[in-house]
Coordinates of C-alpha atoms in Angstrom, one line a residue:
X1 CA 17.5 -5.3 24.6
X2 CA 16.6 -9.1 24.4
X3 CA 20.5 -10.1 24.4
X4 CA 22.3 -7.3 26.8
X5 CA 25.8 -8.0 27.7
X6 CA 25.6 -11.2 26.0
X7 CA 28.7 -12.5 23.5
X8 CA 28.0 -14.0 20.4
X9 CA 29.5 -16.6 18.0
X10 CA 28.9 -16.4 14.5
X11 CA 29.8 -18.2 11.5
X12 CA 29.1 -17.4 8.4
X13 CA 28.7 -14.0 9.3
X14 CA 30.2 -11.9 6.3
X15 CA 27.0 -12.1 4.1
X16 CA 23.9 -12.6 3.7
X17 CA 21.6 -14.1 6.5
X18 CA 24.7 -14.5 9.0
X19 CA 25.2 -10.9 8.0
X20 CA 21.9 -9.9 9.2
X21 CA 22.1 -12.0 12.1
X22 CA 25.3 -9.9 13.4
X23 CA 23.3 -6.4 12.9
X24 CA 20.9 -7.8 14.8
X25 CA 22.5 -9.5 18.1
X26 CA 24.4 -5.7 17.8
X27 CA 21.4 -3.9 18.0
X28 CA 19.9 -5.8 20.6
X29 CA 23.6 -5.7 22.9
X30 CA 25.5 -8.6 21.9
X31 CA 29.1 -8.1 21.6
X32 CA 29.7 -11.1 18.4
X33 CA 32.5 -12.4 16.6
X34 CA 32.4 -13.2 12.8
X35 CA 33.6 -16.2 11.7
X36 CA 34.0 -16.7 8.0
X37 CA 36.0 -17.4 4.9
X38 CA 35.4 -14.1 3.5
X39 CA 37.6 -11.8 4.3
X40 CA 36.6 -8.7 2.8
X41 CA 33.1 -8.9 3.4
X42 CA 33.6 -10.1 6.8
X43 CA 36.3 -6.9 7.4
X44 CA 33.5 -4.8 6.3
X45 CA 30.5 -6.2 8.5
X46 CA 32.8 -6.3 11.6
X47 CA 34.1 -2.6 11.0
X48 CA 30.0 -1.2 10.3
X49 CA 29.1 -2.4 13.6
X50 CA 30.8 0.5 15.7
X51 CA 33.5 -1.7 17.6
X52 CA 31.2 -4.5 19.4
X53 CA 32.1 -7.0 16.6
X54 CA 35.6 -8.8 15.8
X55 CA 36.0 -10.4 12.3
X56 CA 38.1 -13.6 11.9
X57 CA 39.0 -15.4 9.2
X58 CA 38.2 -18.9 9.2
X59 CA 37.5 -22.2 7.4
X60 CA 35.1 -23.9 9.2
X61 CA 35.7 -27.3 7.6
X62 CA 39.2 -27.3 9.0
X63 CA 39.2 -27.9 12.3
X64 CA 42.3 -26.2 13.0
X65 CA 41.2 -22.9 11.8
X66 CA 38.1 -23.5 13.7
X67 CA 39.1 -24.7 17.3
X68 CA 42.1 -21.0 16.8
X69 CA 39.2 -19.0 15.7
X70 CA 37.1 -20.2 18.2
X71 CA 39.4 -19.6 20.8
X72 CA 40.8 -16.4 19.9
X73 CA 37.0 -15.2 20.0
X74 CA 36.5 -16.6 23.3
X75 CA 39.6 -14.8 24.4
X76 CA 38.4 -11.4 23.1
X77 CA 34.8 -11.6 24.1
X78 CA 36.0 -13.3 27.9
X79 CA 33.2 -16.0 27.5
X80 CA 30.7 -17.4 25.0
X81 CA 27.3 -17.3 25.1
X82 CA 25.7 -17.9 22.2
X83 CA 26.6 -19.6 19.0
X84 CA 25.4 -19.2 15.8
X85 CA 26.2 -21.9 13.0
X86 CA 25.5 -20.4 9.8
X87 CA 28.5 -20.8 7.6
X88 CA 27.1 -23.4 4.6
X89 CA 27.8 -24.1 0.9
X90 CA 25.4 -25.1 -1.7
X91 CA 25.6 -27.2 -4.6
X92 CA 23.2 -26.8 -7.4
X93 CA 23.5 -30.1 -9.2
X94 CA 21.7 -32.9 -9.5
X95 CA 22.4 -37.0 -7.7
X96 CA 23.4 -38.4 -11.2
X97 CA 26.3 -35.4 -11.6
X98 CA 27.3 -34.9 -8.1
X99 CA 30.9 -36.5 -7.5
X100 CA 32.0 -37.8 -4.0
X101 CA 34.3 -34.8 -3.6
X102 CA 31.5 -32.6 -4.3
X103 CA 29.3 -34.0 -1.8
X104 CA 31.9 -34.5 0.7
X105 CA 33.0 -30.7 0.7
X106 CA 29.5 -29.5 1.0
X107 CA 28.8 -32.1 4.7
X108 CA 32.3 -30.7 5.8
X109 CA 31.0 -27.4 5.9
X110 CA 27.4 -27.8 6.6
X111 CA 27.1 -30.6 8.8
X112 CA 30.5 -31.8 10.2
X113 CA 31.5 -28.0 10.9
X114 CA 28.1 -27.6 13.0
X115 CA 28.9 -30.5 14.9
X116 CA 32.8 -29.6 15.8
X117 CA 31.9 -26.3 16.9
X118 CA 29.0 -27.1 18.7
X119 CA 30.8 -29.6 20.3
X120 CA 33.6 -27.1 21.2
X121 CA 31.7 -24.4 21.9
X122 CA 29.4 -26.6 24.7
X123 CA 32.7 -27.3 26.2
X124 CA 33.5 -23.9 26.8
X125 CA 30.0 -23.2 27.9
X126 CA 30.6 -25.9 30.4
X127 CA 33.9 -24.8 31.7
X128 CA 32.5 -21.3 32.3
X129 CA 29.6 -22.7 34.5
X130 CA 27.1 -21.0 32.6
X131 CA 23.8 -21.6 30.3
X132 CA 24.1 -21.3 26.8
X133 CA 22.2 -21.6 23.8
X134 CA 23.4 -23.1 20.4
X135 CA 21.6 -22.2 17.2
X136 CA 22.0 -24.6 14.1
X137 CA 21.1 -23.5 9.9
X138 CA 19.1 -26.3 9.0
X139 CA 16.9 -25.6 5.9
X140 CA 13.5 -26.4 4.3
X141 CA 15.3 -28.8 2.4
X142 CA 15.8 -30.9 5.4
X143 CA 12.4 -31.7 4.7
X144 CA 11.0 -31.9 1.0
X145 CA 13.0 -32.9 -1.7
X146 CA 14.0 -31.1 -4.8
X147 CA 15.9 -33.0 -8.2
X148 CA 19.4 -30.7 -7.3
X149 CA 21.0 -29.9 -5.0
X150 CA 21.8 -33.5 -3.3
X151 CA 24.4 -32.9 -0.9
X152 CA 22.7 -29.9 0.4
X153 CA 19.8 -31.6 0.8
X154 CA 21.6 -34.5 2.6
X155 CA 23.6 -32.2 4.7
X156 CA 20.8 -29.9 6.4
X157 CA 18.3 -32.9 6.8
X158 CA 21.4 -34.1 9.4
X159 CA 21.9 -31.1 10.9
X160 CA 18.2 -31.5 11.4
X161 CA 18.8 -34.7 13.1
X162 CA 22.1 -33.6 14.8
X163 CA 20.3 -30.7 16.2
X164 CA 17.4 -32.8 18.2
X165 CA 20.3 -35.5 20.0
X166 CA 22.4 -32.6 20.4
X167 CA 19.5 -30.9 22.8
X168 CA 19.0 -33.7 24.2
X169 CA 22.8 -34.1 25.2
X170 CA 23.7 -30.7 26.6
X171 CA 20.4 -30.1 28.3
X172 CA 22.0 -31.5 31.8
X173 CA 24.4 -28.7 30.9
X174 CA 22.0 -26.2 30.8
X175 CA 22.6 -25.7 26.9
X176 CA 19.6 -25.3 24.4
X177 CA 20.3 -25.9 20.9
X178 CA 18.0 -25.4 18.3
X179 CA 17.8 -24.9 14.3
X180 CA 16.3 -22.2 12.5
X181 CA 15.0 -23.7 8.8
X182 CA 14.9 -21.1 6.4
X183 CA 13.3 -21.0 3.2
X184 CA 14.3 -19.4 0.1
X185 CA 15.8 -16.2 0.6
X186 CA 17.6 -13.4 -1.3
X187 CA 20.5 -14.3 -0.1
X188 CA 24.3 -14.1 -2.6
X189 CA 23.9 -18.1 -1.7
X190 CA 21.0 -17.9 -3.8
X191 CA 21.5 -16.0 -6.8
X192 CA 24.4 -18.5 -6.8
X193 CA 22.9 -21.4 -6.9
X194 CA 20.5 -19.5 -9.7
X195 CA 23.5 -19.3 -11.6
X196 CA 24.1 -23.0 -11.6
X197 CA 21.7 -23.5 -13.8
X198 CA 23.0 -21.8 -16.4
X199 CA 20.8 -18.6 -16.4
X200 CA 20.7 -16.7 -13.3
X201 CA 17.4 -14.8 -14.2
X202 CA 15.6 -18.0 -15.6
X203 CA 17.2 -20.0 -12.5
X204 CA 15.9 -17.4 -10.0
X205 CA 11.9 -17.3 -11.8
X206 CA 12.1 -21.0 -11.3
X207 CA 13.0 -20.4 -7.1
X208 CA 10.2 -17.8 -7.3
X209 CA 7.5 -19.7 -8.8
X210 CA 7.5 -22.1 -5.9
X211 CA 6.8 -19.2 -3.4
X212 CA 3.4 -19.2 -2.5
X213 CA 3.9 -16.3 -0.8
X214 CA 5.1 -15.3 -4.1
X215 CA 8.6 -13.6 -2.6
X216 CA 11.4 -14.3 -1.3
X217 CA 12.3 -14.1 2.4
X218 CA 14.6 -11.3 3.6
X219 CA 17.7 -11.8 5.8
X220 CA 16.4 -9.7 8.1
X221 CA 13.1 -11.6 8.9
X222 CA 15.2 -14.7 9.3
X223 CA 17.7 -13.1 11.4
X224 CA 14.7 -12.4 14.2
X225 CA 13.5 -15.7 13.9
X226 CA 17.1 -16.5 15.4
X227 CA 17.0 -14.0 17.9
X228 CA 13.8 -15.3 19.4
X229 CA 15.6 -19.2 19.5
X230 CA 18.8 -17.2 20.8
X231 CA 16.8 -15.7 23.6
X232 CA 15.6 -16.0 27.1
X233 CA 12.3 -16.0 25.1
X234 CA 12.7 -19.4 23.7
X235 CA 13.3 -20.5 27.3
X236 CA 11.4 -23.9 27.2
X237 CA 12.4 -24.6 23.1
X238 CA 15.3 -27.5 23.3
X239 CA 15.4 -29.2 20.1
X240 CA 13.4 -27.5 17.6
X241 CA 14.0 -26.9 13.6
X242 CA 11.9 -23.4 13.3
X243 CA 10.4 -23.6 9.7
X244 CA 10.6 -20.1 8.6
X245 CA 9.7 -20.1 4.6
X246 CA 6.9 -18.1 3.8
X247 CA 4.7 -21.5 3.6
X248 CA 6.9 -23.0 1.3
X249 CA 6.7 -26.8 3.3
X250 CA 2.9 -26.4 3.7
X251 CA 1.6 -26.8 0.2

């Protein structure tokens, strides 16, 4: 078991690959906590995973809801090991339609979340004298453009930045942080953003027909992409954004 008596923070861990991610770190011995705004999804994935997980309900782009989840996790788990920033909203629109509110909520969640509870989290790390690892969602579209979805776009390339001076900061600490950059995958985050254009079927054909693999990725497959950064086998990885999209950046 790659992460054996190890305690796990995830966001975004109600659905999808956050969802995944949580099955995983159980299988392999992590004792987690789910972070996320779903309730019921987030009730149901906790209660599947036979008592190692704890589900609490949380905003991540208030940082009052985070810094009470975070430490009512750390209080049930006894310490913090790993942390897992996945919780993220999309926006399927394009620059010309996209209002400052609009792309203001979406950095909240995506960027200025990953940065408060890395932040927090690497405190805690710190006061428990011991090594940790941080894990950041960037996303292919940190890298290549597309003509919607702006403030995602935006908002993963700087957690793409964030990520690299973030390993660089809390490396003296002993704390690795890394991103995982996944590409499209059947995710609900993607059916939704399918939907946004006004035909969910046409709108997921279009997604596909820029797989050269010519598939979608699963959750699962990206979830053990993030347990190699989360592990001791990523030992000498600080600062990396792990491309994992089926070639999707490469043609």
């Amino acid at each position: 078991m790659k992460l054996k008596q190890k305690c796990a923070v995830i966001t975004g861990g109600a659905n999808g690959i956050g969802r995944a991610v949580a099955e995983l770190f159980v299988a392999e011995g992590a004792r987690i906590a789910i972070l996320d705004c779903d309730r019921r999804n987030g009730e149901a994935a906790a209660a599947a995973l036979n008592g190692r997980a704890l589900f609490l309900p949380c905003d991540v782009s208030d940082s009052r809801q985070a810094d009470e989840a975070l430490q009512t996790a750390v209080s049930h788990l006894d310490t913090i090991d790993i942390l897992i920033n996945d919780a993220a909203s999309q926006l399927n629109k394009p620059l010309l339609e996209t209002s400052d509110e609009e792309f203001r909520k979406v950095l909240d969640i995506n960027l200025t979340a990953t940065f408060h509870f890395t932040r927090e989290a690497a405190k805690l790390m710190i006061a428990h004298r011991h090594p940790g690892v941080i894990v950041n969602f960037s996303s292919t579209f940190a890298f290549v453009g597309s003509p919607g979805y702006i403030a995602y776009h935006a908002s993963k390339g700087g957690v793409a930045a964030f990520t690299r001076a973030a390993a660089i900061a809390l490396m003296p600490h002993g704390i690795r942080v890394n991103a995982i950059a996944p590409g499209t995958t059947d995710t609900p985050g993607l059916h939704a953003g399918a939907r946004d254009t006004g035909d969910e079927a046409k709108g997921m054909e279009s997604f596909l027909r820029l797989q050269p693999l010519g598939r979608f990725g699963r959750p699962e497959e990206i979830a053990r992409a993030v347990l190699f950064l989360a592990s001791d086998d990523a030992g000498f990885v600080y600062g990396a954004n792990l491309l994992a999209d089926g070639g999707y950046t490469i043609i």
